[in-house]
Coordinates of C-alpha atoms in Angstrom, one line a residue:
X1 CA 4.2 -17.2 -1.0
X2 CA 1.2 -15.7 -2.1
X3 CA 1.6 -11.6 -2.2
X4 CA -0.9 -8.7 -2.2
X5 CA 0.2 -5.6 -3.6
X6 CA -2.1 -2.7 -3.0
X7 CA -1.4 0.6 -4.2
X8 CA -3.0 4.0 -5.8
X9 CA -1.1 6.5 -7.7
X10 CA -0.6 10.3 -9.2
X11 CA -4.1 10.7 -10.0
X12 CA -5.3 9.3 -6.4
X13 CA -8.8 8.0 -8.6
X14 CA -9.3 4.8 -6.2
X15 CA -6.9 1.3 -5.5
X16 CA -5.3 -1.1 -7.8
X17 CA -5.0 -4.4 -5.8
X18 CA -3.1 -6.9 -7.3
X19 CA -2.7 -11.3 -6.1
X20 CA 0.4 -12.8 -7.1
X21 CA 2.2 -16.9 -6.3
X22 CA 5.4 -15.3 -6.4
X23 CA 9.0 -18.1 -5.9
X24 CA 13.1 -18.4 -6.2
X25 CA 14.7 -20.7 -8.6
X26 CA 18.1 -19.9 -8.3
X27 CA 18.6 -16.1 -9.5
X28 CA 15.6 -16.3 -11.2
X29 CA 12.1 -15.4 -9.9
X30 CA 8.9 -16.6 -11.2
X31 CA 5.4 -14.3 -10.6
X32 CA 2.7 -15.6 -11.6
X33 CA -0.5 -12.8 -12.1
X34 CA -3.5 -14.6 -9.6
X35 CA -5.6 -11.4 -10.7
X36 CA -6.3 -7.8 -10.4
X37 CA -9.2 -6.0 -9.5
X38 CA -9.4 -1.5 -9.3
X39 CA -11.6 -0.3 -6.2
X40 CA -12.9 2.9 -6.9
X41 CA -12.1 5.5 -3.5
X42 CA -15.4 6.2 -1.8
X43 CA -16.6 9.7 -2.3
X44 CA -15.8 11.4 0.3
X45 CA -11.9 10.0 0.8
X46 CA -10.9 10.9 -2.9
X47 CA -12.5 14.3 -2.2
X48 CA -10.8 14.9 1.1
X49 CA -7.5 13.5 -0.8
X50 CA -7.6 16.0 -3.7
X51 CA -8.5 18.6 -1.1
X52 CA -4.8 17.8 0.4
X53 CA -2.7 17.8 -2.4
X54 CA -0.3 20.2 -3.1
X55 CA -0.3 23.1 -3.3
X56 CA -3.5 23.4 -0.6
X57 CA -2.9 23.7 2.9
X58 CA -4.4 21.1 4.9
X59 CA -4.7 20.2 8.3
X60 CA -3.7 17.4 10.9
X61 CA -7.0 16.7 12.0
X62 CA -7.3 15.7 8.1
X63 CA -4.2 14.0 7.9
X64 CA -5.2 11.8 10.3
X65 CA -8.7 11.4 8.8
X66 CA -7.3 10.1 5.4
X67 CA -4.5 8.6 6.6
X68 CA -7.1 6.1 8.6
X69 CA -9.8 6.1 5.4
X70 CA -6.7 5.0 3.4
X71 CA -5.5 2.2 4.9
X72 CA -9.6 1.0 5.9
X73 CA -10.2 0.9 2.0
X74 CA -7.3 -0.4 1.1
X75 CA -7.7 -3.5 3.8
X76 CA -10.8 -3.4 1.6
X77 CA -9.8 -4.1 -1.1
X78 CA -7.0 -6.7 -0.3
X79 CA -9.5 -8.7 1.6
X80 CA -11.6 -8.8 -1.9
X81 CA -8.9 -9.9 -3.8
X82 CA -8.3 -12.4 -1.5
X83 CA -11.0 -13.7 -1.3
X84 CA -12.2 -13.3 -5.3
X85 CA -8.2 -14.3 -6.5
X86 CA -6.6 -17.1 -4.0
X87 CA -9.7 -18.8 -2.0
X88 CA -8.3 -16.1 1.3
X89 CA -5.5 -17.5 1.5
X90 CA -2.6 -15.2 1.3
X91 CA 1.0 -15.0 3.5
X92 CA 1.4 -10.7 3.0
X93 CA -0.1 -7.8 2.0
X94 CA 2.5 -4.8 0.2
X95 CA 1.1 -1.5 0.5
X96 CA 2.8 1.4 -1.3
X97 CA 0.1 3.9 0.1
X98 CA -1.3 6.7 -1.0
X99 CA 1.5 9.8 -1.8
X100 CA 0.7 12.7 -0.3
X101 CA 3.8 15.0 -0.6
X102 CA 7.5 14.1 -2.0
X103 CA 9.8 16.8 -1.0
X104 CA 12.0 17.3 -3.9
X105 CA 14.7 20.3 -3.6
X106 CA 16.4 20.9 -7.3
X107 CA 17.5 17.1 -8.3
X108 CA 17.8 16.0 -4.4
X109 CA 14.4 14.0 -2.3
X110 CA 14.2 15.0 1.1
X111 CA 11.6 13.0 1.9
X112 CA 8.2 11.2 0.7
X113 CA 4.8 11.0 2.5
X114 CA 2.6 7.9 1.5
X115 CA -0.7 7.3 4.1
X116 CA -2.8 4.8 4.4
X117 CA -2.1 3.5 8.2
X118 CA -1.2 -0.5 7.7
X119 CA -2.8 -1.3 11.0
X120 CA -6.7 -1.2 9.4
X121 CA -5.3 -3.3 6.4
X122 CA -3.6 -6.0 8.9
X123 CA -7.2 -6.0 10.7
X124 CA -9.3 -6.1 7.7
X125 CA -6.8 -9.6 6.1
X126 CA -5.8 -10.9 9.4
X127 CA -1.9 -10.8 7.2
X128 CA 1.4 -8.6 8.3
X129 CA 1.9 -5.7 5.8
X130 CA 4.9 -4.1 4.3
X131 CA 4.5 -0.3 4.0
X132 CA 6.7 3.0 3.3
X133 CA 8.3 1.2 1.1
X134 CA 10.5 4.3 -0.4
X135 CA 11.5 5.7 3.1
X136 CA 14.4 3.5 3.1
X137 CA 16.0 4.6 -0.6
X138 CA 15.5 8.1 0.3
X139 CA 17.2 7.9 3.8
X140 CA 20.0 6.5 1.9
X141 CA 20.2 9.6 -0.7
X142 CA 17.9 8.3 -3.5
X143 CA 15.1 9.4 -5.3
X144 CA 12.8 6.6 -3.6
X145 CA 11.4 6.5 -7.6
X146 CA 11.1 5.1 -9.9
X147 CA 10.4 2.2 -7.9
X148 CA 9.0 0.3 -10.9
X149 CA 12.9 0.3 -12.0
X150 CA 12.8 -3.2 -9.6
X151 CA 10.8 -4.8 -12.3
X152 CA 11.5 -3.5 -14.9
X153 CA 15.4 -4.2 -14.7
X154 CA 14.9 -7.6 -13.7
X155 CA 12.0 -8.2 -17.1
X156 CA 14.1 -6.7 -19.8
X157 CA 17.7 -7.2 -18.3
X158 CA 19.6 -9.9 -21.2
X159 CA 18.2 -8.0 -24.0
X160 CA 20.5 -7.1 -27.0
X161 CA 19.2 -4.1 -27.6
X162 CA 18.2 -1.1 -25.6
X163 CA 14.8 -1.0 -24.2
X164 CA 12.5 0.9 -21.8
X165 CA 9.1 0.8 -19.9
X166 CA 7.2 3.5 -19.8
X167 CA 4.5 3.6 -16.7
X168 CA 1.9 6.8 -17.6
X169 CA 0.2 7.3 -14.3
X170 CA -0.9 10.9 -13.4
X171 CA 3.3 11.5 -13.5
X172 CA 5.6 9.6 -16.4
X173 CA 8.2 7.3 -15.3
X174 CA 10.8 5.0 -17.8
X175 CA 13.2 2.6 -16.7
X176 CA 16.0 2.2 -20.0
X177 CA 18.2 -1.1 -20.5
X178 CA 20.7 -1.2 -22.3
X179 CA 23.3 -4.3 -22.7
X180 CA 26.1 -1.7 -22.3
X181 CA 25.4 0.2 -19.3
X182 CA 24.1 0.2 -15.9
X183 CA 20.1 0.8 -16.0
X184 CA 18.6 4.1 -15.7
X185 CA 15.4 5.1 -14.5
X186 CA 13.8 8.2 -14.0
X187 CA 10.5 10.8 -13.8
X188 CA 10.2 11.8 -17.5
X189 CA 7.6 14.6 -16.7
X190 CA 3.3 14.7 -16.4
X191 CA 1.6 12.1 -18.0
X192 CA -2.2 12.5 -17.2
X193 CA -2.4 14.5 -14.0
X194 CA -2.5 18.1 -16.3
X195 CA -4.3 16.5 -18.3
X196 CA -6.9 15.1 -16.0
X197 CA -6.7 19.0 -14.3
X198 CA -7.9 20.6 -17.6
X199 CA -10.8 18.7 -17.2
X200 CA -11.5 19.9 -14.7
X201 CA -11.4 22.7 -15.0
X202 CA -12.9 22.9 -18.5
X203 CA -15.9 20.4 -17.2
X204 CA -16.3 23.0 -13.8
X205 CA -15.0 19.8 -12.2
X206 CA -18.0 18.1 -13.4
X207 CA -14.8 15.2 -14.9
X208 CA -11.1 14.3 -14.8
X209 CA -11.1 12.1 -17.4
X210 CA -10.9 12.8 -21.4
X211 CA -12.1 9.0 -22.2
X212 CA -10.1 7.9 -25.6
X213 CA -9.3 11.3 -25.8
X214 CA -11.9 12.5 -27.6
X215 CA -11.9 16.0 -27.0
X216 CA -7.9 15.8 -27.5
X217 CA -8.9 14.6 -30.6
X218 CA -11.5 17.7 -32.0
X219 CA -8.1 20.2 -31.5
X220 CA -4.4 20.8 -32.3
X221 CA -1.3 21.9 -30.1
X222 CA -1.2 25.8 -29.2
X223 CA 2.2 26.5 -29.8
X224 CA 2.3 29.4 -27.7
X225 CA 1.6 27.2 -25.0
X226 CA 3.3 23.9 -26.0
X227 CA 6.5 26.2 -25.7
X228 CA 6.0 28.3 -22.5
X229 CA 5.4 24.6 -21.0
X230 CA 8.1 22.7 -22.5
X231 CA 10.5 25.5 -21.0
X232 CA 10.0 24.1 -16.7
X233 CA 13.5 23.5 -16.3
X234 CA 13.1 20.1 -14.7
X235 CA 12.7 18.7 -18.5
X236 CA 16.5 19.6 -18.5
X237 CA 17.8 18.0 -14.7
X238 CA 19.5 14.9 -16.0
X239 CA 18.3 11.5 -14.2
X240 CA 17.9 10.7 -11.0
X241 CA 15.4 12.8 -10.9
X242 CA 11.8 12.6 -9.7
X243 CA 8.5 14.8 -9.5
X244 CA 5.1 15.0 -8.8
X245 CA 1.4 17.5 -8.4
X246 CA 3.8 19.2 -6.5
X247 CA 5.7 20.7 -9.4
X248 CA 3.2 19.9 -11.8
X249 CA -0.1 20.3 -10.0
X250 CA -2.9 22.4 -10.7
X251 CA -0.8 25.4 -9.9
X252 CA 1.3 24.8 -12.9
X253 CA -1.5 24.6 -15.6
X254 CA -2.8 27.9 -14.7
X255 CA 0.0 30.0 -14.4
X256 CA 0.9 29.2 -18.0
X257 CA -2.4 30.0 -19.0
X258 CA -2.1 33.1 -17.4
X259 CA 0.9 33.7 -19.3
X260 CA 0.0 32.7 -22.4
X261 CA -3.7 32.7 -22.3
X262 CA -6.5 30.2 -22.8
X263 CA -6.7 28.2 -25.9
X264 CA -10.2 26.4 -26.9
X265 CA -10.7 23.0 -24.7
X266 CA -9.7 20.9 -27.7
X267 CA -7.0 22.9 -28.6
X268 CA -6.3 22.7 -24.5
X269 CA -5.9 18.9 -24.3
X270 CA -4.5 18.3 -27.4
X271 CA -1.6 20.9 -26.0
X272 CA -1.5 18.8 -22.9
X273 CA -1.3 15.8 -25.1
X274 CA 1.6 16.4 -27.4
X275 CA 3.5 17.8 -23.9
X276 CA 3.9 14.3 -21.8
X277 CA 4.9 12.8 -25.8
X278 CA 7.4 15.3 -26.5
X279 CA 9.0 15.0 -23.3
X280 CA 8.5 11.3 -22.8
X281 CA 10.6 11.3 -26.2
X282 CA 13.1 13.6 -25.6
X283 CA 14.4 11.9 -22.0
X284 CA 14.1 8.5 -23.9
X285 CA 16.0 9.8 -27.3
X286 CA 20.1 10.1 -26.1
X287 CA 19.0 6.2 -24.8
X288 CA 18.7 4.9 -28.6
X289 CA 16.2 2.8 -27.2
X290 CA 14.5 0.5 -30.0
X291 CA 11.5 -0.2 -28.1
X292 CA 8.9 0.7 -25.7
X293 CA 7.0 -0.9 -23.5
X294 CA 4.1 0.8 -22.0
X295 CA 1.9 0.2 -18.9
X296 CA -1.0 2.7 -16.9
X297 CA -3.0 4.6 -17.2
X298 CA -2.4 6.2 -19.9
X299 CA -2.3 3.4 -22.3
X300 CA -6.3 4.0 -22.6
X301 CA -5.4 7.2 -24.4
X302 CA -5.7 6.4 -27.8
X303 CA -4.9 10.3 -28.7
X304 CA -1.5 9.9 -26.4
X305 CA -0.3 6.8 -28.0
X306 CA -0.6 7.9 -31.0
X307 CA 1.8 11.1 -30.5
X308 CA 3.8 9.0 -28.6
X309 CA 4.1 5.7 -31.7
X310 CA 5.0 9.5 -33.6
X311 CA 7.3 11.1 -31.2
X312 CA 9.2 7.6 -30.4
X313 CA 9.7 6.4 -34.3
X314 CA 12.0 4.7 -34.5
X315 CA 11.6 2.9 -31.9
X316 CA 8.7 1.3 -31.5
X317 CA 5.9 1.5 -28.6
X318 CA 4.4 -1.6 -27.5
X319 CA 1.9 -2.6 -24.6
X320 CA 3.7 -4.2 -21.2
X321 CA 0.6 -6.6 -21.6
X322 CA 3.2 -8.4 -24.1
X323 CA 5.0 -9.6 -21.0
X324 CA 1.6 -11.0 -19.0
X325 CA 0.9 -8.6 -17.3
X326 CA -2.3 -6.3 -17.8
X327 CA -0.6 -2.4 -18.7
X328 CA -3.2 -1.6 -15.4
X329 CA -2.3 -3.9 -13.4
X330 CA 1.9 -3.5 -13.2
X331 CA 2.5 -1.4 -10.5
X332 CA 0.1 -3.2 -8.0
X333 CA 1.9 -6.4 -9.3
X334 CA 5.3 -4.3 -9.0
X335 CA 5.0 -3.6 -5.2
X336 CA 3.7 -7.9 -4.8
X337 CA 7.4 -8.4 -6.5
X338 CA 9.0 -5.5 -4.0
X339 CA 6.8 -7.6 -1.0
X340 CA 8.3 -10.8 -1.6
X341 CA 11.8 -9.5 -1.8
X342 CA 11.7 -7.5 1.4
X343 CA 10.9 -10.5 3.3
X344 CA 13.4 -12.5 2.4
X345 CA 15.8 -9.8 3.2
X346 CA 16.6 -8.6 -0.4
X347 CA 17.4 -5.1 -1.1
X348 CA 13.8 -4.1 -3.2
X349 CA 15.4 -0.8 -4.8
X350 CA 18.0 -0.2 -8.1
X351 CA 20.5 2.3 -6.9
X352 CA 21.5 2.9 -10.2
X353 CA 18.2 4.1 -11.1
X354 CA 17.4 5.6 -7.9
X355 CA 20.9 7.3 -7.3
X356 CA 20.9 5.6 -3.5
X357 CA 24.2 4.8 -2.1
X358 CA 23.6 1.9 -1.4
X359 CA 21.3 -0.2 -2.2
X360 CA 18.2 -0.8 0.4
X361 CA 15.7 -3.2 1.9
X362 CA 12.1 -1.8 1.4
X363 CA 9.5 -0.8 3.7
X364 CA 8.4 -2.1 7.4
X365 CA 6.6 -4.7 8.5
X366 CA 3.5 -5.0 10.0
X367 CA 2.5 -7.9 12.4
X368 CA -0.6 -9.8 11.1
X369 CA -3.7 -11.9 13.5
X370 CA -0.6 -14.4 14.2
X371 CA 2.8 -13.8 15.1
X372 CA 4.9 -12.5 13.3
X373 CA 7.7 -15.1 11.6
X374 CA 10.0 -13.4 9.4
X375 CA 12.1 -16.2 7.5
X376 CA 16.1 -16.8 7.6
X377 CA 17.5 -13.3 4.9
X378 CA 17.9 -15.7 1.3
X379 CA 21.4 -14.9 -0.2
X380 CA 20.5 -15.3 -3.9
X381 CA 20.4 -12.7 -6.0
X382 CA 17.9 -11.9 -8.3
X383 CA 18.7 -11.4 -11.4
X384 CA 16.1 -12.5 -14.4
X385 CA 12.0 -12.4 -14.1
X386 CA 10.0 -14.5 -15.6
X387 CA 5.7 -14.0 -15.8
X388 CA 5.0 -17.6 -15.7
X389 CA 1.0 -18.2 -16.9
X390 CA -1.7 -18.8 -14.2
X391 CA -1.6 -23.4 -13.6
X392 CA -5.3 -24.3 -13.7

């Protein structure tokens, strides 16, 4: 079947959409990437989302507006991908939505809220839509994150050496696969979110991206600020664990600058790059990984990648492009995979990684233009994922 995966990450800078052909062959799933595009949010919607993210307060009216508009813009993005990559034909849309709140208390997730009303996506595309992909795992006692473990464990399984997949979105998350132990996955802490916040501070809101790490390259880490930031207790929690802007939002950086003082702009960005590199490397070191496959927007920052390579050594730092998946597209393909699994009644989360009592089938389904016909649940259990080249 052909599945359209649609998502927007913690940075809330736009919509990633990917089309994939998926088929099963015993315990092997074959995924053929058909195409990926980035669809920016409209300026007013992006502003609404940013204004509603923690620690800000909002109103139910704005919640309704955001939920509606995200659904509409996700629908436009999914339809565009269908027209561009599948000649207008597909079987399902799997929509992660936009996370507005991840309710964490200590090491327990009590709830999670992803917005983007799926009825608008179904109306735009005519396809059934799988949405709310995290909630079943949370209800079963899991973190609801990182769902990337679903794809990572299938791709990395069978390796003879400990290996990790690293996603550098707003928050950094890792999946560790070892031949002698169950897989593990968790959020390590901030990746881009604090750097983006700092850029908005130093440019008075004009920019939220340090393109190519240009500003960070001009500075050096401030030791006092770095020490203060590294004192955050989250880094010492054991997995499973997950986090988001509820903890690592603008107020997190504001408190640090108030306590320690604000360094020069270049030193501020260099400090936040170093924070991400250190916390990722510290989180992976106990697992003895020999290779790390990186994906996500943070891979476009050469300063961050250089510092990660230094701190991760002797482990090798490699791009997930080596798998045949564009680093920026990996999460959209992940959600297409989860859509395929749920459609066939197969769990879309890895309980060893999320901490859930059991593995759950992800999401809820909104019918499309035609009567809904879900196949009988399959009897196979996927154990391997192979990325196939596009056939001519």
